[in-house]
Short mmCIF file of N, CA and C in Angstrom, two decimals:
data_model
loop_
_atom_site.label_atom_id
_atom_site.label_comp_id
_atom_site.label_asym_id
_atom_site.label_seq_id
_atom_site.Cartn_x
_atom_site.Cartn_y
_atom_site.Cartn_z
N MET A 16 82.95 120.84 92.79
CA MET A 16 83.14 120.02 93.33
C MET A 16 84.62 118.82 93.52
N GLN A 17 84.75 118.58 92.44
CA GLN A 17 85.71 118.11 91.43
C GLN A 17 86.88 118.87 91.96
N SER A 18 87.14 120.23 91.60
CA SER A 18 88.01 121.20 91.96
C SER A 18 88.69 121.07 93.15
N ALA A 19 87.10 121.07 94.40
CA ALA A 19 87.35 121.25 96.14
C ALA A 19 88.39 119.81 95.98
N LEU A 20 87.67 118.63 95.69
CA LEU A 20 88.45 117.43 95.85
C LEU A 20 90.09 117.43 95.55
N LYS A 21 90.44 118.24 94.29
CA LYS A 21 91.83 118.05 93.69
C LYS A 21 92.54 118.75 94.96
N GLY A 22 91.75 119.99 95.20
CA GLY A 22 92.68 120.67 96.47
C GLY A 22 93.01 119.96 97.39
N ALA A 23 91.77 119.48 97.71
CA ALA A 23 92.07 118.49 99.27
C ALA A 23 92.65 117.14 98.95
N ALA A 24 93.34 117.01 97.92
CA ALA A 24 94.16 116.10 97.76
C ALA A 24 95.57 116.60 97.49
N VAL A 25 95.78 117.75 96.89
CA VAL A 25 97.09 118.70 96.80
C VAL A 25 97.81 119.04 98.24
N THR A 26 96.86 119.43 98.95
CA THR A 26 97.02 119.69 100.16
C THR A 26 98.23 118.71 101.09
N PRO A 27 97.45 118.06 101.21
CA PRO A 27 98.14 116.94 102.02
C PRO A 27 99.20 116.35 101.16
N PHE A 28 99.28 116.00 99.60
CA PHE A 28 100.86 115.87 98.86
C PHE A 28 101.60 116.77 99.18
N SER A 29 101.33 118.10 99.43
CA SER A 29 102.33 119.31 99.36
C SER A 29 102.82 119.02 100.73
N MET A 30 102.10 118.59 101.65
CA MET A 30 102.53 118.29 102.94
C MET A 30 103.79 116.86 103.15
N MET A 31 103.49 115.99 102.16
CA MET A 31 104.14 114.58 101.89
C MET A 31 105.51 115.25 101.70
N GLU A 32 105.65 115.98 100.44
CA GLU A 32 106.85 116.54 99.83
C GLU A 32 107.85 117.27 100.75
N LYS A 33 106.94 117.66 101.93
CA LYS A 33 107.86 119.02 102.70
C LYS A 33 108.51 117.84 103.92
N ILE A 34 107.46 116.63 104.42
CA ILE A 34 108.08 115.50 105.21
C ILE A 34 109.31 115.42 104.61
N VAL A 35 109.18 114.82 103.53
CA VAL A 35 110.45 113.82 103.02
C VAL A 35 111.48 114.94 102.88
N ASP A 36 111.31 116.43 102.92
CA ASP A 36 112.51 117.07 103.06
C ASP A 36 112.97 117.13 104.54
N ALA A 37 112.07 117.50 105.10
CA ALA A 37 112.39 117.07 107.07
C ALA A 37 113.17 115.86 107.17
N LEU A 38 112.67 114.87 106.58
CA LEU A 38 113.44 113.28 106.83
C LEU A 38 114.95 113.67 106.27
N LYS A 39 115.03 113.93 105.51
CA LYS A 39 116.49 114.32 104.81
C LYS A 39 117.46 115.14 105.97
N VAL A 40 116.75 116.11 106.27
CA VAL A 40 117.31 116.74 107.14
C VAL A 40 117.82 116.03 108.65
N THR A 41 116.32 115.43 108.89
CA THR A 41 116.68 114.48 110.46
C THR A 41 118.00 113.60 109.96
N GLN A 42 118.01 113.02 109.08
CA GLN A 42 119.14 111.96 108.51
C GLN A 42 120.39 112.67 109.03
N ALA A 43 120.45 113.74 107.98
CA ALA A 43 121.50 114.45 108.24
C ALA A 43 122.72 114.96 108.91
N ALA A 44 121.62 114.82 109.89
CA ALA A 44 121.89 115.64 111.59
C ALA A 44 122.55 114.30 112.21
N VAL A 45 122.17 112.77 111.69
CA VAL A 45 122.85 112.10 112.73
C VAL A 45 124.12 111.73 112.55
N GLY A 46 124.76 111.97 114.36
CA GLY A 46 126.17 112.00 114.27
C GLY A 46 126.75 113.05 114.55
N LYS A 47 126.02 114.29 113.96
CA LYS A 47 126.40 115.87 113.79
C LYS A 47 125.52 116.68 115.13
N SER A 48 124.91 116.07 115.72
CA SER A 48 124.29 116.56 116.80
C SER A 48 124.73 116.22 118.39
N ASN A 49 124.35 116.95 119.50
CA ASN A 49 124.79 116.30 120.57
C ASN A 49 124.43 114.77 120.57
N THR A 50 125.21 114.02 121.11
CA THR A 50 124.73 112.68 121.31
C THR A 50 124.05 112.46 122.05
N ASN A 51 123.96 113.17 123.48
CA ASN A 51 122.62 113.23 124.47
C ASN A 51 121.15 113.38 123.82
N ALA A 52 121.10 113.78 122.46
CA ALA A 52 120.16 113.99 122.31
C ALA A 52 119.73 113.55 120.89
N ALA A 53 120.46 112.46 120.60
CA ALA A 53 120.36 111.39 119.20
C ALA A 53 118.78 110.66 119.49
N SER A 54 118.49 110.54 120.52
CA SER A 54 117.15 109.81 120.46
C SER A 54 116.03 110.54 119.89
N ASP A 55 116.21 112.43 120.17
CA ASP A 55 115.29 112.76 119.69
C ASP A 55 115.09 112.63 118.06
N LEU A 56 116.09 112.35 117.56
CA LEU A 56 116.09 112.08 116.08
C LEU A 56 115.83 111.15 115.76
N GLY A 57 115.72 110.22 116.56
CA GLY A 57 115.08 108.71 116.27
C GLY A 57 113.52 108.75 116.71
N VAL A 58 113.10 109.60 117.61
CA VAL A 58 111.90 110.15 117.45
C VAL A 58 111.05 110.44 116.43
N ALA A 59 112.00 112.52 115.91
CA ALA A 59 111.48 112.58 115.06
C ALA A 59 111.67 112.23 113.69
N ALA A 60 112.41 110.86 113.38
CA ALA A 60 112.21 109.97 112.06
C ALA A 60 110.85 109.41 112.13
N LEU A 61 110.68 108.71 113.08
CA LEU A 61 109.42 107.92 113.56
C LEU A 61 108.14 108.81 113.25
N ASN A 62 108.22 110.32 114.01
CA ASN A 62 106.99 110.84 113.92
C ASN A 62 106.83 111.55 112.53
N LEU A 63 108.10 111.99 111.94
CA LEU A 63 107.67 111.91 110.46
C LEU A 63 107.19 111.51 109.37
N LYS A 64 107.39 109.70 109.65
CA LYS A 64 107.29 108.54 108.87
C LYS A 64 105.92 108.67 109.06
N ALA A 65 104.95 108.70 110.20
CA ALA A 65 103.42 109.02 110.88
C ALA A 65 102.94 110.03 109.89
N ALA A 66 103.74 110.86 109.81
CA ALA A 66 102.95 112.10 109.04
C ALA A 66 102.54 112.27 107.75
N LEU A 67 104.09 111.33 107.47
CA LEU A 67 103.99 111.01 106.16
C LEU A 67 102.93 109.79 105.68
N GLN A 68 102.76 108.85 106.29
CA GLN A 68 101.77 107.92 105.94
C GLN A 68 100.58 108.40 106.16
N GLY A 69 100.06 109.13 107.35
CA GLY A 69 98.70 109.99 107.54
C GLY A 69 98.41 110.79 106.58
N ALA A 70 99.68 111.41 105.78
CA ALA A 70 99.22 112.58 104.46
C ALA A 70 98.36 111.72 103.51
N TRP A 71 99.33 110.44 103.55
CA TRP A 71 99.10 109.57 102.17
C TRP A 71 97.06 109.08 102.04
N LEU A 72 97.46 108.96 103.70
CA LEU A 72 95.82 108.37 103.61
C LEU A 72 94.89 109.74 102.74
N ASN A 73 94.95 110.61 103.75
CA ASN A 73 94.08 112.22 103.09
C ASN A 73 94.41 112.16 101.52
N VAL A 74 95.39 111.95 100.84
CA VAL A 74 95.58 112.06 99.40
C VAL A 74 94.55 110.93 99.11
N LEU A 75 94.89 109.71 99.12
CA LEU A 75 93.88 108.82 98.74
C LEU A 75 92.42 108.73 98.85
N ILE A 76 92.20 109.09 99.94
CA ILE A 76 90.73 109.00 100.28
C ILE A 76 90.34 110.05 99.39
N ASN A 77 90.91 111.19 98.71
CA ASN A 77 90.48 112.18 97.54
C ASN A 77 90.58 111.67 96.46
N LEU A 78 91.67 111.16 96.56
CA LEU A 78 91.81 110.58 94.90
C LEU A 78 90.66 109.80 94.57
N ALA A 79 90.22 108.89 95.49
CA ALA A 79 88.80 107.91 95.22
C ALA A 79 87.96 108.57 94.49
N SER A 80 87.32 109.79 94.85
CA SER A 80 86.16 110.72 94.23
C SER A 80 86.97 111.06 93.07
N ILE A 81 87.96 111.66 92.84
CA ILE A 81 87.90 112.38 91.40
C ILE A 81 87.82 111.76 90.36
N LYS A 82 87.32 112.27 89.36
CA LYS A 82 87.14 111.55 88.00
C LYS A 82 88.14 111.78 86.94
N ASP A 83 89.22 112.95 86.94
CA ASP A 83 90.06 113.51 86.28
C ASP A 83 91.34 112.25 86.78
N GLU A 84 91.09 111.12 85.66
CA GLU A 84 92.03 109.98 85.51
C GLU A 84 93.68 110.31 85.46
N MET A 85 93.85 111.07 84.57
CA MET A 85 95.17 111.42 84.56
C MET A 85 95.69 112.40 85.88
N PHE A 86 94.85 112.97 86.60
CA PHE A 86 94.94 113.76 87.78
C PHE A 86 95.28 112.49 88.50
N VAL A 87 94.34 111.76 88.81
CA VAL A 87 94.52 110.22 90.06
C VAL A 87 95.93 109.65 89.61
N ARG A 88 96.24 109.52 88.35
CA ARG A 88 97.22 108.46 88.20
C ARG A 88 98.61 109.26 88.69
N GLN A 89 98.60 110.76 88.25
CA GLN A 89 99.95 111.70 88.41
C GLN A 89 99.84 111.49 89.94
N TYR A 90 99.01 111.98 90.45
CA TYR A 90 99.03 112.02 92.23
C TYR A 90 99.21 111.00 92.74
N ARG A 91 98.78 109.65 92.37
CA ARG A 91 99.32 108.29 93.00
C ARG A 91 100.57 108.04 92.90
N LYS A 92 101.16 108.16 91.69
CA LYS A 92 102.27 107.48 91.49
C LYS A 92 103.75 108.55 91.92
N ALA A 93 103.06 109.41 92.02
CA ALA A 93 104.49 110.83 92.81
C ALA A 93 103.95 110.43 94.15
N GLY A 94 103.03 110.38 95.19
CA GLY A 94 102.48 109.66 96.50
C GLY A 94 103.06 108.69 96.82
N GLU A 95 103.13 107.19 96.15
CA GLU A 95 103.77 106.40 96.30
C GLU A 95 105.32 106.17 96.49
N SER A 96 105.71 107.17 95.46
CA SER A 96 107.26 107.13 95.43
C SER A 96 107.77 107.91 96.73
N LEU A 97 106.92 109.40 96.99
CA LEU A 97 107.03 109.97 98.20
C LEU A 97 107.03 108.72 99.33
N VAL A 98 105.99 107.72 99.61
CA VAL A 98 106.18 107.25 100.83
C VAL A 98 106.82 106.18 100.57
N GLU A 99 107.49 105.68 99.59
CA GLU A 99 108.79 104.75 99.87
C GLU A 99 109.78 105.44 99.99
N GLU A 100 110.18 106.62 99.19
CA GLU A 100 111.66 107.16 99.59
C GLU A 100 111.45 108.10 101.13
N GLY A 101 110.27 107.99 101.45
CA GLY A 101 110.67 108.88 103.17
C GLY A 101 110.71 108.05 104.16
N SER A 102 109.69 106.69 103.78
CA SER A 102 109.93 105.26 104.49
C SER A 102 111.10 104.96 104.84
N LYS A 103 111.60 104.97 103.59
CA LYS A 103 113.40 104.47 103.73
C LYS A 103 114.57 105.45 104.43
N ILE A 104 114.08 106.51 104.37
CA ILE A 104 114.84 107.22 104.73
C ILE A 104 114.44 107.64 106.28
N ALA A 105 113.54 107.25 106.73
CA ALA A 105 112.90 107.39 108.60
C ALA A 105 113.64 105.75 109.24
N ASP A 106 113.18 104.79 108.03
CA ASP A 106 113.59 103.83 108.55
C ASP A 106 115.36 103.45 108.98
N ALA A 107 115.85 103.75 108.18
CA ALA A 107 117.15 103.85 107.73
C ALA A 107 117.93 105.04 109.02
N THR A 108 117.45 106.16 109.22
CA THR A 108 117.88 107.06 110.12
C THR A 108 117.25 106.22 111.75
N TYR A 109 116.22 105.75 111.94
CA TYR A 109 115.95 105.07 113.31
C TYR A 109 116.85 104.10 113.48
N GLN A 110 117.21 103.35 112.39
CA GLN A 110 118.07 101.88 112.07
C GLN A 110 119.67 102.74 113.10
N GLN A 111 120.08 103.49 112.70
CA GLN A 111 121.51 104.32 112.69
C GLN A 111 121.14 104.81 114.30
N ILE A 112 120.29 105.52 114.87
CA ILE A 112 120.23 105.76 115.96
C ILE A 112 120.21 104.75 116.56
N LEU A 113 119.33 103.50 116.46
CA LEU A 113 119.31 102.09 117.47
C LEU A 113 121.18 101.95 117.54
N GLU A 114 121.65 101.94 116.35
CA GLU A 114 122.63 101.34 116.61
C GLU A 114 123.35 101.98 117.25
N SER A 115 123.66 103.24 117.16
CA SER A 115 124.69 104.44 118.16
C SER A 115 124.35 104.36 119.37
N LEU A 116 123.39 103.90 119.98
CA LEU A 116 123.21 103.84 121.37
C LEU A 116 123.29 102.58 122.14
#
């Protein structure tokens, strides 16, 4: 059961890493894409931030049942860092789009 719970935490955590990568790509595209599609980048940033937060909730709900304290600490710390980094990128990207319209 503990192994299954760890797997259930690692899967959304991996998704969080991919989402942060996607946010970086989205931010890099600001100002370099068709200006008529700028709002799409803002929507992408918002959706990716929501996906990041949703994945984090999935990680947390599984961490709550895992007895391996070292595993829990490791994933909680790394997850908090991803949420912070991704949220900052998403918010900055959204703000850049707002200011460009």
